[in-house]
PDB file of C-alpha atoms in Angstrom:
ATOM      1  CA  GLU A  96       0.000   0.000   0.000  1.00 71.00           C
ATOM      2  CA  ASP A  97       1.339   3.449  -0.894  1.00 77.00           C
ATOM      3  CA  LYS A  98       2.138   5.518   2.176  1.00 87.00           C
ATOM      4  CA  VAL A  99       3.989   8.523   3.553  1.00 93.00           C
ATOM      5  CA  VAL A 100       5.515   8.603   7.035  1.00 95.00           C
ATOM      6  CA  GLN A 101       6.647  11.853   8.588  1.00 96.00           C
ATOM      7  CA  SER A 102       8.820  12.289  11.662  1.00 97.00           C
ATOM      8  CA  PRO A 103       8.869  13.613  14.233  1.00 97.00           C
ATOM      9  CA  LEU A 104       5.132  14.090  14.746  1.00 95.00           C
ATOM     10  CA  SER A 105       5.816  17.228  16.763  1.00 96.00           C
ATOM     11  CA  LEU A 106       8.795  19.357  17.630  1.00 96.00           C
ATOM     12  CA  VAL A 107       9.329  22.303  19.967  1.00 98.00           C
ATOM     13  CA  VAL A 108      12.377  24.532  19.477  1.00 97.00           C
ATOM     14  CA  HIS A 109      13.521  28.050  20.337  1.00 97.00           C
ATOM     15  CA  GLU A 110      14.034  30.890  17.916  1.00 98.00           C
ATOM     16  CA  GLY A 111      17.349  30.603  16.128  1.00 97.00           C
ATOM     17  CA  ASP A 112      17.483  26.807  16.246  1.00 98.00           C
ATOM     18  CA  THR A 113      17.833  24.690  13.097  1.00 98.00           C
ATOM     19  CA  VAL A 114      15.330  21.906  12.490  1.00 98.00           C
ATOM     20  CA  THR A 115      15.198  18.923  10.152  1.00 98.00           C
ATOM     21  CA  LEU A 116      11.886  17.332   9.266  1.00 98.00           C
ATOM     22  CA  ASN A 117      11.785  13.871   7.732  1.00 98.00           C
ATOM     23  CA  CYS A 118       9.529  12.241   5.182  1.00 97.00           C
ATOM     24  CA  SER A 119       9.794   8.644   3.983  1.00 96.00           C
ATOM     25  CA  TYR A 120       7.549   7.110   1.378  1.00 92.00           C
ATOM     26  CA  GLU A 121       6.581   3.909  -0.322  1.00 89.00           C
ATOM     27  CA  VAL A 122       4.817   4.330  -3.613  1.00 82.00           C
ATOM     28  CA  THR A 123       4.477   2.841  -7.050  1.00 78.00           C
ATOM     29  CA  ASN A 124       4.553   5.183 -10.035  1.00 82.00           C
ATOM     30  CA  PHE A 125       6.278   7.985  -8.144  1.00 85.00           C
ATOM     31  CA  ARG A 126       6.209  11.333  -9.956  1.00 87.00           C
ATOM     32  CA  SER A 127       7.123  14.037  -7.448  1.00 90.00           C
ATOM     33  CA  LEU A 128       7.409  14.794  -3.744  1.00 93.00           C
ATOM     34  CA  LEU A 129       6.009  18.012  -2.336  1.00 95.00           C
ATOM     35  CA  TRP A 130       6.216  19.912   0.922  1.00 97.00           C
ATOM     36  CA  TYR A 131       3.461  22.206   2.184  1.00 97.00           C
ATOM     37  CA  LYS A 132       3.107  24.501   5.214  1.00 97.00           C
ATOM     38  CA  GLN A 133      -0.254  24.641   6.981  1.00 96.00           C
ATOM     39  CA  GLU A 134      -0.815  27.403   9.510  1.00 94.00           C
ATOM     40  CA  LYS A 135      -4.502  27.958  10.160  1.00 84.00           C
ATOM     41  CA  LYS A 136      -6.463  26.809   7.161  1.00 84.00           C
ATOM     42  CA  ALA A 137      -5.166  26.136   3.660  1.00 91.00           C
ATOM     43  CA  PRO A 138      -1.821  24.379   3.133  1.00 94.00           C
ATOM     44  CA  THR A 139       0.559  26.479   1.060  1.00 95.00           C
ATOM     45  CA  PHE A 140       3.135  25.061  -1.320  1.00 95.00           C
ATOM     46  CA  LEU A 141       6.821  25.116  -0.360  1.00 97.00           C
ATOM     47  CA  PHE A 142       8.805  22.790  -2.619  1.00 95.00           C
ATOM     48  CA  MET A 143       8.385  20.187  -5.329  1.00 94.00           C
ATOM     49  CA  LEU A 144      11.165  17.628  -5.799  1.00 94.00           C
ATOM     50  CA  THR A 145      11.478  15.222  -8.691  1.00 91.00           C
ATOM     51  CA  SER A 146      15.206  14.446  -8.924  1.00 87.00           C
ATOM     52  CA  SER A 147      17.529  12.919  -6.351  1.00 88.00           C
ATOM     53  CA  GLY A 148      20.303  14.931  -4.773  1.00 88.00           C
ATOM     54  CA  ILE A 149      19.291  18.359  -6.037  1.00 88.00           C
ATOM     55  CA  GLU A 150      18.653  20.761  -3.177  1.00 92.00           C
ATOM     56  CA  LYS A 151      15.852  23.257  -3.488  1.00 94.00           C
ATOM     57  CA  LYS A 152      16.230  26.416  -1.441  1.00 96.00           C
ATOM     58  CA  SER A 153      14.018  29.333  -0.503  1.00 95.00           C
ATOM     59  CA  GLY A 154      15.407  31.706   2.076  1.00 97.00           C
ATOM     60  CA  ARG A 155      15.945  29.791   5.312  1.00 98.00           C
ATOM     61  CA  LEU A 156      14.156  26.694   4.004  1.00 98.00           C
ATOM     62  CA  SER A 157      15.709  23.963   1.933  1.00 98.00           C
ATOM     63  CA  SER A 158      14.760  20.453   0.890  1.00 97.00           C
ATOM     64  CA  ILE A 159      16.331  17.466  -0.797  1.00 96.00           C
ATOM     65  CA  LEU A 160      15.101  14.123  -2.132  1.00 94.00           C
ATOM     66  CA  ASP A 161      16.752  10.699  -2.091  1.00 92.00           C
ATOM     67  CA  LYS A 162      14.912   8.463  -4.556  1.00 87.00           C
ATOM     68  CA  LYS A 163      17.108   5.463  -3.799  1.00 88.00           C
ATOM     69  CA  GLU A 164      16.401   5.467  -0.065  1.00 88.00           C
ATOM     70  CA  LEU A 165      12.874   6.874  -0.587  1.00 91.00           C
ATOM     71  CA  PHE A 166      13.007   9.850   1.716  1.00 93.00           C
ATOM     72  CA  SER A 167      13.135  13.621   1.779  1.00 96.00           C
ATOM     73  CA  ILE A 168      14.148  16.171   4.392  1.00 97.00           C
ATOM     74  CA  LEU A 169      13.046  19.731   4.966  1.00 98.00           C
ATOM     75  CA  ASN A 170      15.523  21.975   6.764  1.00 98.00           C
ATOM     76  CA  ILE A 171      14.721  25.279   8.409  1.00 98.00           C
ATOM     77  CA  THR A 172      17.641  27.350   9.690  1.00 98.00           C
ATOM     78  CA  ALA A 173      17.490  30.251  12.162  1.00 98.00           C
ATOM     79  CA  THR A 174      13.891  29.437  13.009  1.00 98.00           C
ATOM     80  CA  GLN A 175      11.420  32.222  13.805  1.00 97.00           C
ATOM     81  CA  THR A 176       8.074  32.138  15.611  1.00 97.00           C
ATOM     82  CA  GLY A 177       6.402  32.605  12.225  1.00 96.00           C
ATOM     83  CA  ASP A 178       7.712  29.194  11.191  1.00 98.00           C
ATOM     84  CA  SER A 179       5.330  27.584  13.683  1.00 98.00           C
ATOM     85  CA  ALA A 180       2.977  25.447  11.601  1.00 97.00           C
ATOM     86  CA  VAL A 181       2.203  21.920  10.476  1.00 96.00           C
ATOM     87  CA  TYR A 182       4.541  20.807   7.697  1.00 97.00           C
ATOM     88  CA  LEU A 183       3.001  18.302   5.309  1.00 96.00           C
ATOM     89  CA  CYS A 184       4.804  15.984   2.938  1.00 96.00           C
ATOM     90  CA  SER A 185       3.037  14.418  -0.027  1.00 94.00           C
ATOM     91  CA  TYR A 186       3.834  12.557  -3.198  1.00 90.00           C
ATOM     92  CA  ASN A 187       2.165  12.630  -6.593  1.00 87.00           C
ATOM     93  CA  THR A 188       1.911   9.550  -8.788  1.00 84.00           C
ATOM     94  CA  ASN A 189       2.142   9.528 -12.563  1.00 81.00           C
ATOM     95  CA  ALA A 190      -1.655   9.340 -12.603  1.00 80.00           C
ATOM     96  CA  GLY A 191      -1.809  12.596 -10.639  1.00 80.00           C
ATOM     97  CA  LYS A 192      -3.127  11.179  -7.364  1.00 84.00           C
ATOM     98  CA  SER A 193      -1.665  12.602  -4.147  1.00 88.00           C
ATOM     99  CA  THR A 194      -1.053  10.989  -0.770  1.00 90.00           C
ATOM    100  CA  PHE A 195      -0.190  13.046   2.304  1.00 93.00           C
ATOM    101  CA  GLY A 196       1.586  12.192   5.533  1.00 94.00           C
ATOM    102  CA  ASP A 197       0.168  13.107   8.937  1.00 93.00           C
ATOM    103  CA  GLY A 198       2.440  16.134   9.182  1.00 95.00           C
ATOM    104  CA  THR A 199       4.992  17.453  11.650  1.00 97.00           C
ATOM    105  CA  THR A 200       3.770  20.117  14.052  1.00 96.00           C
ATOM    106  CA  LEU A 201       6.566  22.612  14.627  1.00 98.00           C
ATOM    107  CA  THR A 202       6.369  25.073  17.503  1.00 98.00           C
ATOM    108  CA  VAL A 203       9.022  27.799  17.686  1.00 98.00           C
ATOM    109  CA  LYS A 204       9.190  29.543  21.041  1.00 97.00           C
ATOM    110  CA  PRO A 205      10.581  33.074  21.404  1.00 95.00           C
TER     111      PRO A 205
ATOM    112  CA  GLY B 269     -10.667  36.074  -6.801  1.00 53.00           C
ATOM    113  CA  ALA B 270      -7.580  34.278  -8.019  1.00 80.00           C
ATOM    114  CA  GLY B 271      -7.543  31.432  -5.516  1.00 93.00           C
ATOM    115  CA  VAL B 272      -9.575  28.296  -4.836  1.00 96.00           C
ATOM    116  CA  SER B 273     -12.910  29.207  -3.299  1.00 96.00           C
ATOM    117  CA  GLN B 274     -14.938  26.900  -1.065  1.00 97.00           C
ATOM    118  CA  SER B 275     -18.400  27.361   0.381  1.00 96.00           C
ATOM    119  CA  PRO B 276     -19.789  27.359   2.920  1.00 97.00           C
ATOM    120  CA  SER B 277     -16.859  28.020   5.235  1.00 96.00           C
ATOM    121  CA  ASN B 278     -18.763  26.433   8.126  1.00 97.00           C
ATOM    122  CA  LYS B 279     -21.684  24.027   8.137  1.00 97.00           C
ATOM    123  CA  VAL B 280     -23.509  22.670  11.164  1.00 97.00           C
ATOM    124  CA  THR B 281     -26.184  20.081  10.559  1.00 96.00           C
ATOM    125  CA  GLU B 282     -28.055  17.315  12.278  1.00 96.00           C
ATOM    126  CA  LYS B 283     -27.148  13.675  11.963  1.00 96.00           C
ATOM    127  CA  GLY B 284     -28.986  12.056   9.078  1.00 97.00           C
ATOM    128  CA  LYS B 285     -29.235  15.180   6.917  1.00 97.00           C
ATOM    129  CA  ASP B 286     -27.588  15.516   3.501  1.00 97.00           C
ATOM    130  CA  VAL B 287     -24.958  18.214   2.876  1.00 98.00           C
ATOM    131  CA  GLU B 288     -23.411  19.705  -0.251  1.00 98.00           C
ATOM    132  CA  LEU B 289     -20.002  21.343  -0.243  1.00 98.00           C
ATOM    133  CA  ARG B 290     -18.869  23.497  -3.137  1.00 97.00           C
ATOM    134  CA  CYS B 291     -15.436  24.119  -4.648  1.00 97.00           C
ATOM    135  CA  ASP B 292     -14.573  26.712  -7.274  1.00 96.00           C
ATOM    136  CA  PRO B 293     -11.051  25.962  -8.582  1.00 95.00           C
ATOM    137  CA  ILE B 294      -8.554  28.352 -10.105  1.00 95.00           C
ATOM    138  CA  SER B 295      -9.543  29.126 -13.686  1.00 92.00           C
ATOM    139  CA  GLY B 296      -7.653  26.937 -16.165  1.00 90.00           C
ATOM    140  CA  HIS B 297      -6.728  24.259 -13.637  1.00 93.00           C
ATOM    141  CA  THR B 298      -7.660  20.858 -15.026  1.00 91.00           C
ATOM    142  CA  ALA B 299      -7.008  18.831 -11.865  1.00 93.00           C
ATOM    143  CA  LEU B 300      -9.251  19.059  -8.784  1.00 95.00           C
ATOM    144  CA  TYR B 301      -8.906  17.191  -5.489  1.00 96.00           C
ATOM    145  CA  TRP B 302     -11.043  16.722  -2.386  1.00 97.00           C
ATOM    146  CA  TYR B 303      -9.505  15.857   0.985  1.00 97.00           C
ATOM    147  CA  ARG B 304     -10.804  15.406   4.500  1.00 97.00           C
ATOM    148  CA  GLN B 305      -8.821  16.538   7.532  1.00 95.00           C
ATOM    149  CA  SER B 306      -9.808  15.556  11.048  1.00 92.00           C
ATOM    150  CA  LEU B 307      -8.427  17.475  14.032  1.00 85.00           C
ATOM    151  CA  GLY B 308      -4.680  16.961  14.368  1.00 80.00           C
ATOM    152  CA  GLN B 309      -4.506  14.624  11.394  1.00 84.00           C
ATOM    153  CA  GLY B 310      -3.055  14.792   7.913  1.00 87.00           C
ATOM    154  CA  LEU B 311      -5.059  15.069   4.707  1.00 93.00           C
ATOM    155  CA  GLU B 312      -7.114  12.045   3.742  1.00 93.00           C
ATOM    156  CA  PHE B 313      -7.550  11.748  -0.026  1.00 93.00           C
ATOM    157  CA  LEU B 314     -11.181  11.443  -1.138  1.00 95.00           C
ATOM    158  CA  ILE B 315     -11.469  11.964  -4.904  1.00 95.00           C
ATOM    159  CA  TYR B 316      -9.485  13.363  -7.852  1.00 93.00           C
ATOM    160  CA  PHE B 317     -10.772  14.798 -11.140  1.00 94.00           C
ATOM    161  CA  GLN B 318      -8.442  15.285 -14.112  1.00 91.00           C
ATOM    162  CA  GLY B 319      -9.871  16.919 -17.212  1.00 87.00           C
ATOM    163  CA  ASN B 320     -12.494  14.761 -18.900  1.00 85.00           C
ATOM    164  CA  SER B 321     -11.141  11.483 -17.509  1.00 87.00           C
ATOM    165  CA  ALA B 322     -13.150   9.306 -15.164  1.00 89.00           C
ATOM    166  CA  PRO B 323     -12.498  10.501 -11.589  1.00 91.00           C
ATOM    167  CA  ASP B 324     -10.384   8.510  -9.158  1.00 92.00           C
ATOM    168  CA  LYS B 325     -12.909   7.771  -6.406  1.00 93.00           C
ATOM    169  CA  SER B 326     -10.691   5.348  -4.515  1.00 91.00           C
ATOM    170  CA  GLY B 327     -10.591   7.491  -1.354  1.00 92.00           C
ATOM    171  CA  LEU B 328     -14.334   7.892  -0.797  1.00 95.00           C
ATOM    172  CA  PRO B 329     -14.997   6.226   2.588  1.00 94.00           C
ATOM    173  CA  SER B 330     -18.518   4.963   1.857  1.00 94.00           C
ATOM    174  CA  ASP B 331     -21.315   5.106  -0.702  1.00 95.00           C
ATOM    175  CA  ARG B 332     -22.797   8.029   1.235  1.00 97.00           C
ATOM    176  CA  PHE B 333     -20.081  10.178  -0.307  1.00 97.00           C
ATOM    177  CA  SER B 334     -20.182  11.339  -3.919  1.00 97.00           C
ATOM    178  CA  ALA B 335     -18.739  14.179  -5.962  1.00 96.00           C
ATOM    179  CA  GLU B 336     -19.200  15.652  -9.362  1.00 95.00           C
ATOM    180  CA  ARG B 337     -17.471  18.273 -11.428  1.00 95.00           C
ATOM    181  CA  THR B 338     -19.591  20.103 -13.956  1.00 85.00           C
ATOM    182  CA  GLY B 339     -18.100  21.567 -17.122  1.00 81.00           C
ATOM    183  CA  GLY B 340     -14.586  20.862 -15.912  1.00 78.00           C
ATOM    184  CA  SER B 341     -14.824  23.633 -13.344  1.00 90.00           C
ATOM    185  CA  VAL B 342     -16.961  23.806 -10.189  1.00 95.00           C
ATOM    186  CA  SER B 343     -17.189  20.676  -8.054  1.00 97.00           C
ATOM    187  CA  THR B 344     -19.646  19.622  -5.366  1.00 97.00           C
ATOM    188  CA  LEU B 345     -19.030  17.003  -2.710  1.00 98.00           C
ATOM    189  CA  THR B 346     -22.240  15.481  -1.366  1.00 98.00           C
ATOM    190  CA  ILE B 347     -22.545  13.539   1.871  1.00 98.00           C
ATOM    191  CA  GLN B 348     -25.849  11.758   2.365  1.00 98.00           C
ATOM    192  CA  ARG B 349     -27.322  10.698   5.716  1.00 97.00           C
ATOM    193  CA  THR B 350     -24.493  12.366   7.616  1.00 97.00           C
ATOM    194  CA  GLN B 351     -22.960  10.668  10.650  1.00 96.00           C
ATOM    195  CA  GLN B 352     -21.044  12.229  13.536  1.00 95.00           C
ATOM    196  CA  GLU B 353     -17.788  10.714  12.265  1.00 95.00           C
ATOM    197  CA  ASP B 354     -18.178  12.820   9.108  1.00 97.00           C
ATOM    198  CA  SER B 355     -17.309  15.905  11.183  1.00 97.00           C
ATOM    199  CA  ALA B 356     -14.055  17.298   9.784  1.00 97.00           C
ATOM    200  CA  VAL B 357     -12.617  20.023   7.573  1.00 97.00           C
ATOM    201  CA  TYR B 358     -13.129  19.275   3.891  1.00 98.00           C
ATOM    202  CA  LEU B 359     -10.415  20.786   1.719  1.00 97.00           C
ATOM    203  CA  CYS B 360     -10.471  21.259  -2.019  1.00 97.00           C
ATOM    204  CA  ALA B 361      -7.384  21.851  -4.146  1.00 96.00           C
ATOM    205  CA  SER B 362      -6.687  22.417  -7.816  1.00 95.00           C
ATOM    206  CA  SER B 363      -3.581  22.219  -9.954  1.00 92.00           C
ATOM    207  CA  LEU B 364      -2.672  23.019 -13.536  1.00 90.00           C
ATOM    208  CA  SER B 365      -2.386  19.447 -14.700  1.00 82.00           C
ATOM    209  CA  GLY B 366      -1.956  16.956 -11.873  1.00 70.00           C
ATOM    210  CA  GLY B 367       1.108  14.824 -11.158  1.00 70.00           C
ATOM    211  CA  ASP B 368       3.928  17.293 -11.697  1.00 78.00           C
ATOM    212  CA  GLN B 369       2.261  20.423 -10.413  1.00 87.00           C
ATOM    213  CA  PRO B 370       1.749  21.773  -6.886  1.00 91.00           C
ATOM    214  CA  GLN B 371      -1.767  22.018  -5.551  1.00 94.00           C
ATOM    215  CA  HIS B 372      -3.488  25.241  -4.521  1.00 95.00           C
ATOM    216  CA  PHE B 373      -5.863  24.807  -1.618  1.00 96.00           C
ATOM    217  CA  GLY B 374      -9.040  26.527  -0.572  1.00 96.00           C
ATOM    218  CA  ASP B 375      -9.659  27.442   3.061  1.00 95.00           C
ATOM    219  CA  GLY B 376     -11.934  24.446   3.520  1.00 96.00           C
ATOM    220  CA  THR B 377     -15.418  23.809   4.844  1.00 97.00           C
ATOM    221  CA  ARG B 378     -15.632  22.961   8.540  1.00 97.00           C
ATOM    222  CA  LEU B 379     -18.450  20.425   8.846  1.00 97.00           C
ATOM    223  CA  SER B 380     -19.977  19.694  12.246  1.00 97.00           C
ATOM    224  CA  ILE B 381     -22.576  16.964  12.663  1.00 96.00           C
ATOM    225  CA  LEU B 382     -24.682  17.253  15.806  1.00 93.00           C
TER     226      LEU B 382
END
């Protein structure tokens, strides 16, 4: 059965810390892996990864995919209270269907 | 507006009633998804529409749930004979073409079954 497992389920850090969020997956017909940030309502898109070993970066956030070991990580450096959110990992299949993990709840304390 | 629009934003109804949830995707997006999110949980896939293809209904939890997409645009998710376990946030998303595109989400409909 296709699935996505995220770890840790929750994480509490202080401003300025660096965090690494993990996402492992098992899927047939893998097309892409995506990260989203969900604060109050709608998840918002962060990164889409299709190739192994190529880091995607946006400000203090970065992500990389390992298609051999079937996992991805999302790094956040110099965390701020505004980074507090649920971070969701998902994959898309070639048919376009998406499966999401349960998310990692990140709390950044001042 | 330019984003995905869902209505109503909140719906409270009695057990056993039918409900209809509406999703207006971003214009030009051919792919449309429905998800359900219970408190503290991830997104549970319900159904996926891509263009004129037959929808992928593999995530619908029971035959009380159905969805349609008219004219390749607006979609409605219908839940018949609602049960208390149907209480959740129902999220709709659209994307340009599916598998290699990110999804854009609406703010969801919070459904509460009394």
